[in-house]
Short mmCIF file of C-alpha atoms in Angstrom, two decimals:
data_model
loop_
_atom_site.label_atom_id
_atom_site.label_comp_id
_atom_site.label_asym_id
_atom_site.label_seq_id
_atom_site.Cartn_x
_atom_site.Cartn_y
_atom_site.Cartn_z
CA UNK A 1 10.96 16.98 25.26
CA UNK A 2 12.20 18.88 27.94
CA UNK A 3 11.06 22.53 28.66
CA UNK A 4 14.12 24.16 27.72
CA UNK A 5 14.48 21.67 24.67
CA UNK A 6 10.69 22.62 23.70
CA UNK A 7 11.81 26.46 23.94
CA UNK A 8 14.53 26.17 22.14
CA UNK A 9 12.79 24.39 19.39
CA UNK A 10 10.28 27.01 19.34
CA UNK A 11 12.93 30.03 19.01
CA UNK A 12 14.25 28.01 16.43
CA UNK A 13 11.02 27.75 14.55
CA UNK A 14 10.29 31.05 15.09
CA UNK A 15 13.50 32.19 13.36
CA UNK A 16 13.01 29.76 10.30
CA UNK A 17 9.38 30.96 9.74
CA UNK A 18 10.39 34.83 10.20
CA UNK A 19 13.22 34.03 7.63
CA UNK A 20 10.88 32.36 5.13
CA UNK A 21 8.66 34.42 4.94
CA UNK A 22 9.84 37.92 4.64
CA UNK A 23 9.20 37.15 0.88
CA UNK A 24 5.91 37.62 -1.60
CA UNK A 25 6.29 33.87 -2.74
CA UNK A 26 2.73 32.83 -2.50
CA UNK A 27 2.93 29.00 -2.69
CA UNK A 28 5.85 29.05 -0.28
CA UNK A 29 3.83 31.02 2.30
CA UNK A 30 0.89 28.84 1.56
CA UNK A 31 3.14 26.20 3.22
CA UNK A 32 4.40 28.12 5.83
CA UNK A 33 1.05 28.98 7.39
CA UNK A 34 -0.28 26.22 8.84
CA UNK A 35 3.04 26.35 11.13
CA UNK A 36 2.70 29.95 11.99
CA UNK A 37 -0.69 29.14 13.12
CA UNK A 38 0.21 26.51 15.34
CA UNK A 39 2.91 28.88 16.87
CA UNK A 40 0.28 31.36 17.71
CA UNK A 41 -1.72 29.20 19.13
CA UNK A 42 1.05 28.79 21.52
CA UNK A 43 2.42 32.18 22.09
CA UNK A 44 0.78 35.92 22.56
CA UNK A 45 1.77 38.18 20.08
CA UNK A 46 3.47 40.22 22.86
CA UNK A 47 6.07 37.60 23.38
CA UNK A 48 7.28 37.99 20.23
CA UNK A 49 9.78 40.34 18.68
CA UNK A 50 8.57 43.18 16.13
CA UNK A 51 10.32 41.31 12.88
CA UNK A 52 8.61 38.18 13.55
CA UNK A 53 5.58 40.16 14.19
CA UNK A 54 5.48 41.59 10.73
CA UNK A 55 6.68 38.45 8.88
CA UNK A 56 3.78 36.58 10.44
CA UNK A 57 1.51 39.21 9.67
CA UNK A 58 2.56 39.63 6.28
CA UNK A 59 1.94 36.13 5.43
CA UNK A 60 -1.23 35.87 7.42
CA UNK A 61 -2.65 38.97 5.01
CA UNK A 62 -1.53 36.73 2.41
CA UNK A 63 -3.15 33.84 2.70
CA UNK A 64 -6.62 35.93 3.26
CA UNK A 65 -6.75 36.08 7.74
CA UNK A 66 -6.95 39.90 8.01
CA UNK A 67 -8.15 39.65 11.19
CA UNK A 68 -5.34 37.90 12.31
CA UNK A 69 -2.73 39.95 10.42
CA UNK A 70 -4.23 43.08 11.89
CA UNK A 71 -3.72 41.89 15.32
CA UNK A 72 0.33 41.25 14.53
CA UNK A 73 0.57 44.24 12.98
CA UNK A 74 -1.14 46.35 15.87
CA UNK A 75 0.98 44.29 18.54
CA UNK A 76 4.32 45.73 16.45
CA UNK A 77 3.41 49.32 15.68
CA UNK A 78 2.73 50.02 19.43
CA UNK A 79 6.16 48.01 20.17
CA UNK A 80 8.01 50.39 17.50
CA UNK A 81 6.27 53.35 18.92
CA UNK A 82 7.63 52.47 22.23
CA UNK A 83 11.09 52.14 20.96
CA UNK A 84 13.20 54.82 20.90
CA UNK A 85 15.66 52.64 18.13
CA UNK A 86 12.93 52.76 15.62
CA UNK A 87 12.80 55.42 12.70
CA UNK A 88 9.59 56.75 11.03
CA UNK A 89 10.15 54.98 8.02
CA UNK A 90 9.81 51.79 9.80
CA UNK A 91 6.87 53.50 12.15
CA UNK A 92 5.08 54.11 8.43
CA UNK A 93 5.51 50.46 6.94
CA UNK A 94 3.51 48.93 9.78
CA UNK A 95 1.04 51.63 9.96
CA UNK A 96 0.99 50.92 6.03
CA UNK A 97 0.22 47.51 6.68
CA UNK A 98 -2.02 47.72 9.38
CA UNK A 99 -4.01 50.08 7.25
CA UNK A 100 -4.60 47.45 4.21
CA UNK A 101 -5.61 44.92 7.32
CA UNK A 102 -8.38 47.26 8.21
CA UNK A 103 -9.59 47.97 4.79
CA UNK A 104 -9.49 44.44 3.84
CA UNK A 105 -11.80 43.42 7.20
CA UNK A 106 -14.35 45.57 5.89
CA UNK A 107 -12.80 48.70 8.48
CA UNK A 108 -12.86 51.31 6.05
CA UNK A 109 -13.06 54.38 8.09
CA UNK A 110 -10.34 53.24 10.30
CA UNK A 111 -8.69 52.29 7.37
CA UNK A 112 -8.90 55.89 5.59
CA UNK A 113 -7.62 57.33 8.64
CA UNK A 114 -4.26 55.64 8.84
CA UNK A 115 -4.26 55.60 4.89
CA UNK A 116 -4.15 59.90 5.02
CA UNK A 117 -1.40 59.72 7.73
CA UNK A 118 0.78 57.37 5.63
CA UNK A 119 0.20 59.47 2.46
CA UNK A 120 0.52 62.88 4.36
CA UNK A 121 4.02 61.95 5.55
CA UNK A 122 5.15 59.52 2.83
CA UNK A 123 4.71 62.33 0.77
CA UNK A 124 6.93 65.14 3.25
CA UNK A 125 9.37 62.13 3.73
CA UNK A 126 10.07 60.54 0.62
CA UNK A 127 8.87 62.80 -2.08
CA UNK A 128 5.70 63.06 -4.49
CA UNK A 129 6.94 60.25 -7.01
CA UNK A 130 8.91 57.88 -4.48
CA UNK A 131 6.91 54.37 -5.74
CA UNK A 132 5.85 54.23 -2.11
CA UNK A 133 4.24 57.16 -1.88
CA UNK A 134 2.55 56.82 -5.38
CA UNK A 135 1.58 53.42 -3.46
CA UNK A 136 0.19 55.14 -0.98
CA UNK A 137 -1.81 56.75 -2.90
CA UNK A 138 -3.50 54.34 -4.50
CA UNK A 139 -4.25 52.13 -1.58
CA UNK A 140 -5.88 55.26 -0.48
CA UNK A 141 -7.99 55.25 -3.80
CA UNK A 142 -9.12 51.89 -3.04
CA UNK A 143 -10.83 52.89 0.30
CA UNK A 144 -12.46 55.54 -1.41
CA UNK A 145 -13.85 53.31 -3.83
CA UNK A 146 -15.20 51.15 -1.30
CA UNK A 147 -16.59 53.92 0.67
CA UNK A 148 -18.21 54.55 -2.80
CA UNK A 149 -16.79 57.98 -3.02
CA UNK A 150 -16.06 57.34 -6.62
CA UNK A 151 -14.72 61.64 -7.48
CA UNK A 152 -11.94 61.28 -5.34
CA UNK A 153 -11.46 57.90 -6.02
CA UNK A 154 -11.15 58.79 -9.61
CA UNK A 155 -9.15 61.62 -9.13
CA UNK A 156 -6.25 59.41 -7.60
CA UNK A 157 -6.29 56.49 -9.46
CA UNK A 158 -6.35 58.94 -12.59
CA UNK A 159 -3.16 60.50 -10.81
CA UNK A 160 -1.27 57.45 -9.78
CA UNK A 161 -1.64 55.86 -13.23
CA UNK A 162 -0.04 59.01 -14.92
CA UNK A 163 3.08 59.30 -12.19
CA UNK A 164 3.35 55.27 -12.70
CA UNK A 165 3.44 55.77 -16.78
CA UNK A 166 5.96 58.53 -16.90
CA UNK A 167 7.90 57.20 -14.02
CA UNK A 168 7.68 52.93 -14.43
CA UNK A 169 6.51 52.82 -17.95
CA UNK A 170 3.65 51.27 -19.44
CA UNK A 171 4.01 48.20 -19.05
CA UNK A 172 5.60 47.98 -15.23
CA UNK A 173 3.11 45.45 -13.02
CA UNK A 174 2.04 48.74 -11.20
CA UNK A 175 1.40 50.81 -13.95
CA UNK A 176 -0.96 47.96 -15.06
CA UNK A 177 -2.31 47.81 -11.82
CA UNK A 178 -3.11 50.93 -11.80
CA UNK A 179 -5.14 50.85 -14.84
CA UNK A 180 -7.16 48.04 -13.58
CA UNK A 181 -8.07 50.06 -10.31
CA UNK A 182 -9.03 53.10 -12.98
CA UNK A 183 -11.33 50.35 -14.98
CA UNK A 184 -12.73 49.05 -11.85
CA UNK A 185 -13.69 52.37 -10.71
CA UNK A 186 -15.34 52.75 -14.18
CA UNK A 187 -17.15 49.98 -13.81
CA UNK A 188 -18.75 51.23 -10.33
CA UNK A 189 -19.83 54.52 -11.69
CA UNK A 190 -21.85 52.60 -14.69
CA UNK A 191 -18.90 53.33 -16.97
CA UNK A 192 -19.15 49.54 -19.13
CA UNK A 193 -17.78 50.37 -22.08
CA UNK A 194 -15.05 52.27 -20.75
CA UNK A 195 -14.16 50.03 -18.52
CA UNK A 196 -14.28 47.14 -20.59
CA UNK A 197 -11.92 48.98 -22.91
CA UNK A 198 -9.14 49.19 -19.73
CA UNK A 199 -10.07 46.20 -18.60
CA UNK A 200 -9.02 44.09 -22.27
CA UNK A 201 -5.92 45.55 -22.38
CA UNK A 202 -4.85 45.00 -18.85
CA UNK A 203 -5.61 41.36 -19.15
CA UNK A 204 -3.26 40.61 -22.38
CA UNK A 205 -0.77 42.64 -21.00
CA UNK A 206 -1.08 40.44 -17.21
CA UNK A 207 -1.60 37.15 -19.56
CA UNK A 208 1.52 37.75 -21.45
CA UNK A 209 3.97 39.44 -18.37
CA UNK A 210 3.07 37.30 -15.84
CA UNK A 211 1.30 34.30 -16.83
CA UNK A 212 -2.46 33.10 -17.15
CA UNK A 213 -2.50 31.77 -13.48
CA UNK A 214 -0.91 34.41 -11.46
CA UNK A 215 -3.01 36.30 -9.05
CA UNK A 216 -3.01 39.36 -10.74
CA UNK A 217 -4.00 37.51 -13.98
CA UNK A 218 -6.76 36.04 -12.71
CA UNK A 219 -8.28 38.83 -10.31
CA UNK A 220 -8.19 41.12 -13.92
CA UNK A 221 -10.40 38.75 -15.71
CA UNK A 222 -12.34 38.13 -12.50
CA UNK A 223 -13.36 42.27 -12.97
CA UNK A 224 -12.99 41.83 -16.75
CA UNK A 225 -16.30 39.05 -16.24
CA UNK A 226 -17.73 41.56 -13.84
CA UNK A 227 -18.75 44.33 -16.84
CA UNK A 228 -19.14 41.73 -18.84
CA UNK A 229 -22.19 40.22 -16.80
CA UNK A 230 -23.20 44.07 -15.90
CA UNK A 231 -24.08 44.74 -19.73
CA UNK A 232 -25.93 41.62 -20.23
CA UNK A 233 -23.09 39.13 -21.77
CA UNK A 234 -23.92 35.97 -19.58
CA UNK A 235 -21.74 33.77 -21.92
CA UNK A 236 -18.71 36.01 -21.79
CA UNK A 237 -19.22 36.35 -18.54
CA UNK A 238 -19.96 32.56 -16.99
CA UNK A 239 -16.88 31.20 -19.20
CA UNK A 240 -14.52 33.59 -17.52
CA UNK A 241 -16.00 33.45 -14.09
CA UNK A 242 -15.83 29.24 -14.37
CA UNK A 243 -12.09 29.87 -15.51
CA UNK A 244 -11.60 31.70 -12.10
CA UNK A 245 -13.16 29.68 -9.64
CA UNK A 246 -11.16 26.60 -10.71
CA UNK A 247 -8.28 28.35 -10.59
CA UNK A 248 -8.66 30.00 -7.31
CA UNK A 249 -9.96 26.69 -5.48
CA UNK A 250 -6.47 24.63 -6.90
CA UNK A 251 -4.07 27.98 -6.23
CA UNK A 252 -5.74 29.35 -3.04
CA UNK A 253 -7.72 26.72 -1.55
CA UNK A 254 -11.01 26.82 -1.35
CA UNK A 255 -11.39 28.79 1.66
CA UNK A 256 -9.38 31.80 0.19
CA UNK A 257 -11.79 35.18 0.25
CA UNK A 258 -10.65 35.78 -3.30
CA UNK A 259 -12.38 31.98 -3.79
CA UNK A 260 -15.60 32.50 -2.46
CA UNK A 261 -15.59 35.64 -4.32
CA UNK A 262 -15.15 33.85 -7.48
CA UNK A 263 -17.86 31.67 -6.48
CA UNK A 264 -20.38 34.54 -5.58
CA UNK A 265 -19.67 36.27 -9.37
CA UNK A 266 -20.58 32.99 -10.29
CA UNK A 267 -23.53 32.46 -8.80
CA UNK A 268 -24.47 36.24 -9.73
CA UNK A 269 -23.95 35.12 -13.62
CA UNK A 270 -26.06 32.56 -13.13
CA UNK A 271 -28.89 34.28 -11.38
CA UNK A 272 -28.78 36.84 -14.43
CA UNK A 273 -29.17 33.77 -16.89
CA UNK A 274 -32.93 33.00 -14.53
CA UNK A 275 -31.02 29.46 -13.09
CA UNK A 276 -32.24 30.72 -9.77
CA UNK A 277 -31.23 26.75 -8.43
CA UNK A 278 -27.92 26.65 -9.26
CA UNK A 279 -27.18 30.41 -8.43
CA UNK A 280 -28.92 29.54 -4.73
CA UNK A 281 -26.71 26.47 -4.19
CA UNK A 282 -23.74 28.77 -4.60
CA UNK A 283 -25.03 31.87 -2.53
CA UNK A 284 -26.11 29.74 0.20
CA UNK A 285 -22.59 27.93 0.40
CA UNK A 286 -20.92 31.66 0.12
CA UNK A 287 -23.16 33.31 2.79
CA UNK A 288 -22.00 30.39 5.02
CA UNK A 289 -18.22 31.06 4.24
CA UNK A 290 -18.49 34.17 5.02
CA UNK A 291 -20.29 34.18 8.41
CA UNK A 292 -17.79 31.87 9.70
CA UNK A 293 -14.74 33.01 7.80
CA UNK A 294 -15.55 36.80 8.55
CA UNK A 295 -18.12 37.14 10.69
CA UNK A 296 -21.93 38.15 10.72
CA UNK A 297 -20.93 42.23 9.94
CA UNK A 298 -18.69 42.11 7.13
CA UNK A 299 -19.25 43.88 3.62
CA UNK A 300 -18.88 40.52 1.90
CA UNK A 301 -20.99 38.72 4.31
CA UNK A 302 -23.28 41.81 4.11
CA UNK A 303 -23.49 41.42 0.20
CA UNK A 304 -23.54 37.64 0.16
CA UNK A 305 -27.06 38.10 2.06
CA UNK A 306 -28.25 40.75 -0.43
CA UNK A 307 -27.54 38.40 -3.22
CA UNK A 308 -29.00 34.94 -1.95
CA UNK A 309 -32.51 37.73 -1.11
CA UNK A 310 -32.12 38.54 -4.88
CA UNK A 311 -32.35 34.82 -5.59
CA UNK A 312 -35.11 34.44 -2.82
CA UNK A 313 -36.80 37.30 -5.08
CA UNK A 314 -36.48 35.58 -8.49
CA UNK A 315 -37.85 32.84 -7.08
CA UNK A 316 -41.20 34.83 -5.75
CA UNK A 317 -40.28 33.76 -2.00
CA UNK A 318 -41.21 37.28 -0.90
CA UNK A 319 -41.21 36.25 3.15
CA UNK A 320 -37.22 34.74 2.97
CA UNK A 321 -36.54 37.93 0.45
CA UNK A 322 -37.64 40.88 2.88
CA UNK A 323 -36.21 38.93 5.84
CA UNK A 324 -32.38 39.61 4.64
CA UNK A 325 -33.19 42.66 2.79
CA UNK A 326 -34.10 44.37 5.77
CA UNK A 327 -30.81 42.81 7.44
CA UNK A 328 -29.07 44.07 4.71
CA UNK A 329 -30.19 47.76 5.18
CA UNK A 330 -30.12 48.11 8.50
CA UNK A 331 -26.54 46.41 9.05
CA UNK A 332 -25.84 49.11 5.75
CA UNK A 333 -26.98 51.97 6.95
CA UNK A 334 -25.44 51.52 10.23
CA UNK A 335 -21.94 50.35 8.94
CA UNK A 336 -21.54 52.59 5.69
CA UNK A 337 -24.37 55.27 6.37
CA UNK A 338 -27.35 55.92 4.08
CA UNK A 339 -25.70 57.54 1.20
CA UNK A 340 -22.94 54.86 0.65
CA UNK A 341 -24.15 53.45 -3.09
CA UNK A 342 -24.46 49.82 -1.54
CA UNK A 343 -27.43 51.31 1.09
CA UNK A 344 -28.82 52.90 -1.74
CA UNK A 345 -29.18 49.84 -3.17
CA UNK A 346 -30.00 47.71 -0.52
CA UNK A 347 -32.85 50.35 -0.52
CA UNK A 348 -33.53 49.89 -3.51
CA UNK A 349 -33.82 45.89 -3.45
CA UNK A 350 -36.40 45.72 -0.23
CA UNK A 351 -38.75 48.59 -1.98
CA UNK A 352 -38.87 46.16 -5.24
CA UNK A 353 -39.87 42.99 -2.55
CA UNK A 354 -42.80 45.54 -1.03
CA UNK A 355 -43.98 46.34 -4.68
CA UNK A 356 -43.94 42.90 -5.18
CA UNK A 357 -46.28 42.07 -2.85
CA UNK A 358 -48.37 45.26 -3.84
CA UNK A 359 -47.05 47.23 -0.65
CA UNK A 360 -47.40 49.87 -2.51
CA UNK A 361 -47.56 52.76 0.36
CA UNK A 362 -44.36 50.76 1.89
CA UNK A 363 -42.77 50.57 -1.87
CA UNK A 364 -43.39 54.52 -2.78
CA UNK A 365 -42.05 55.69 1.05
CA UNK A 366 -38.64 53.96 0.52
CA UNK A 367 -38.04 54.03 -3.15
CA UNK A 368 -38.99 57.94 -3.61
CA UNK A 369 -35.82 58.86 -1.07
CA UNK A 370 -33.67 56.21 -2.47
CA UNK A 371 -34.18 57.41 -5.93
CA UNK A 372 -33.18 61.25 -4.59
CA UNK A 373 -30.03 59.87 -2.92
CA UNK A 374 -28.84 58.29 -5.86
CA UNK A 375 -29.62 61.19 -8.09
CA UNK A 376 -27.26 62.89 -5.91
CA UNK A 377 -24.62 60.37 -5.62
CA UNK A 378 -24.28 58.46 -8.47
CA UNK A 379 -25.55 60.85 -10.90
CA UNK A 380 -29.59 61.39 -12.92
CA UNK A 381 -27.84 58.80 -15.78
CA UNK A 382 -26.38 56.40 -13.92
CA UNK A 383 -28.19 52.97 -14.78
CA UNK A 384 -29.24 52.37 -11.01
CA UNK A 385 -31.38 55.58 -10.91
CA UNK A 386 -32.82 55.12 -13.94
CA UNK A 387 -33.71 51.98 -12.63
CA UNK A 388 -35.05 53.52 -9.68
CA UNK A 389 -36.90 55.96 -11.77
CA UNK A 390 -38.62 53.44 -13.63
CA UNK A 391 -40.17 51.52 -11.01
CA UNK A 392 -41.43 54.18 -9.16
CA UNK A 393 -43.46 55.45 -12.44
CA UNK A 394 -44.41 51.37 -12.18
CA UNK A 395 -45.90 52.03 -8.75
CA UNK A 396 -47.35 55.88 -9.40
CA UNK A 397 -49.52 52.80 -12.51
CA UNK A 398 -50.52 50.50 -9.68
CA UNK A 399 -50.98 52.54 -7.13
CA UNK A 400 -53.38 55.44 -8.05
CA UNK A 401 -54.67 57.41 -4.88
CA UNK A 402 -55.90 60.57 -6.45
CA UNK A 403 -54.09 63.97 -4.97
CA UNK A 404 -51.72 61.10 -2.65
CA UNK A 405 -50.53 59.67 -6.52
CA UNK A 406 -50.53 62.79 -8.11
CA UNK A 407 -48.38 64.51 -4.97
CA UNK A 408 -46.05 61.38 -5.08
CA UNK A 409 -45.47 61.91 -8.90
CA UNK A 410 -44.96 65.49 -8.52
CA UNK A 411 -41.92 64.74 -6.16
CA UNK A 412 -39.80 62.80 -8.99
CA UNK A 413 -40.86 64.87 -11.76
CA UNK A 414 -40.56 68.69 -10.69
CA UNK A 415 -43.25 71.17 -11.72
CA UNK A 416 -41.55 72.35 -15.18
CA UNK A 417 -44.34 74.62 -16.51
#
């Protein structure tokens, strides 16, 4: 083919794909990306215009390449900035989207930054109750969540579920969306039961509206098996989690981040049942999705490596345990800071390895602080400090040093008399 033949082609293509795909239609996108990534193989995302920019991006985010998406998305906000055509409206969208590309790479605080502008203005432009703003709002929620700032994430979802109610109704797919977010957040402050309540109702109501293989359907009884394993219901918990995986590798491929997150709950189920083999086989092919897919710093790659150490510990293979817990906390404290409720943990996790051992000094330094810090942010009740709580008294048992045990006591039970 000749070169102006080839270009023309390719302008062609371009115009077919951009048309295609300016829709939500999953399976058709599916299709369609394996031909946008060819194209971009072949072109910078500077030679193209802003629409085809955001089409590709859109179904890039799709199909699970955020990294990808976020790249289109910040070639065509600094194009729109540039042009003196575009309205803020259109300015917002992209920032919008570029936003959810961040949060979904793991880039929260960049993430939360965009996410206030897009509210602020969202909110002067189009109103309090426009269904973008309200949108905006809870996308917002979501990075709070993550950041594990669970009051004001509470506060919003609590907010945008009322506006969606009284504005959508209750049975609107973002009115039920927002109740899952509101369960969800439940569920992360050690809220079961309540959460579990939500969390049955939003499924029958996603089962019956929009089918038992949807998306939506499935990523509600992926959180639904979630509580279910955290109170101890293995059974309820492995026969949903199954359900999702297959579904997820024959809808998404198996490849899809929303797969290899079934596949992790999985293997977390079964790691709670004591079948430490078949829960390793699963973390180990997870952790390896997730370096490649996401790369080495990632949340999800991050947590993958704190659950195969938890395996590592069941199995009493302290050395391979402490080597990724101390990956873990460092790459945690450095990319979420030491009070996010995932360093706490991974804290917590590396101070059980050292008791382990009997490292008791090394136990006692970093469980004492981790057990203050999540006093403070999760709350005296919360089942992970009580957790905490109990295996320092544990150590305080093993480890009796005279005026050093007694002075270590003293510092999680205060002087009352």
């Amino acid at each position: 083919m000749d070169p102006v033949a080839s270009q023309q082609y390719q302008a062609m293509a371009i115009q077919v794909l951009t048309a295609c795909g300016k829709g939500e239609n999953f399976e058709l996108n599916r299709l369609l990306l394996p031909h946008v990534q060819d194209l971009l193989e072949r072109i910078k995302p500077h030679e193209l215009h802003m629409n085809d920019l955001c089409a590709f991006g859109q179904i890039l985010q799709q199909q699970g390449h955020y990294q990808k998406a976020g790249t289109l998305f910040e070639t065509a906000l600094k194009f729109m900035k540039h042009s003196t055509g575009e309205n803020s409206v259109n300015i917002l969208e992209i920032t919008f989207r570029l936003a959810l590309s961040y949060s979904e790479q793991g880039r929260w605080e960049e993430a939360e930054r965009l996410q206030i502008v897009v509210l602020a203005q969202r909110r002067q432009i189009l109103g309090m109750e426009h269904p973008d703003t309200i949108m905006a709002a809870a996308y917002l929620a979501e990075t709070y969540h993550q950041e594990g700032r669970w009051t004001e994430c509470e506060t919003l979802f609590a907010e945008v579920l009322e506006q969606r109610r009284r504005i959508l109704g209750m049975e609107h797919p973002d009115t039920i969306k927002a109740a899952e977010n509101l369960a969800v957040t439940y569920h992360s402050q050690g809220r079961w039961m309540e959460s579990e309540q939500v969390g049955i109702k939003v499924l029958e109501q996603r089962r019956r509206l929009l089918g038992t293989e949807h998306p939506d359907t499935i990523q509600v009884a992926s959180n639904l098996a979630s509580t279910y394993r955290a109170q101890g219901r293995w059974t309820e918990s492995e026969r949903l989690e199954l359900e999702v995986l297959e579904q997820r590798r024959r809808i998404l491929g198996i490849e899809h981040p929303n797969t290899i997150t079934a596949a992790a709950n999985l293997a977390s189920t079964y790691y709670s049942q004591g079948r430490s083999a078949e829960s390793e086989a699963l973390e180990l092919e997870v952790l390896d999705q997730r370096r490649r897919i996401l790369g080495m710093t990632h949340p999800d790659t991050i947590r993958a490596a704190a659950n195969l150490a938890a395996t590592y510990h069941f199995q009493k293979r302290w050395a391979d345990s402490e080597t990724l817990e101390v990956e873990v906390l460092e790459q945690r404290k450095r990319i979420l800071g030491i009070e996010h409720p995932n360093t706490i943990l991974a804290a917590g996790n590396l101070a059980a390895t050292y008791g382990a051992q009997g490292r008791w000094e090394e136990a006692a330094g970093l469980l004492i602080p981790t057990f203050h810090l999540s006093s403070k942010i999760l709350g005296e009740k919360h089942p992970d400090t009580q957790g905490y709580l109990r295996n320092i008294v544990f150590i305080c048992d093993k480890w009796d040093e005279g005026e050093e045990f007694e002075e270590m006591r003293s510092l999680v039970t205060p002087d009352t008399s």
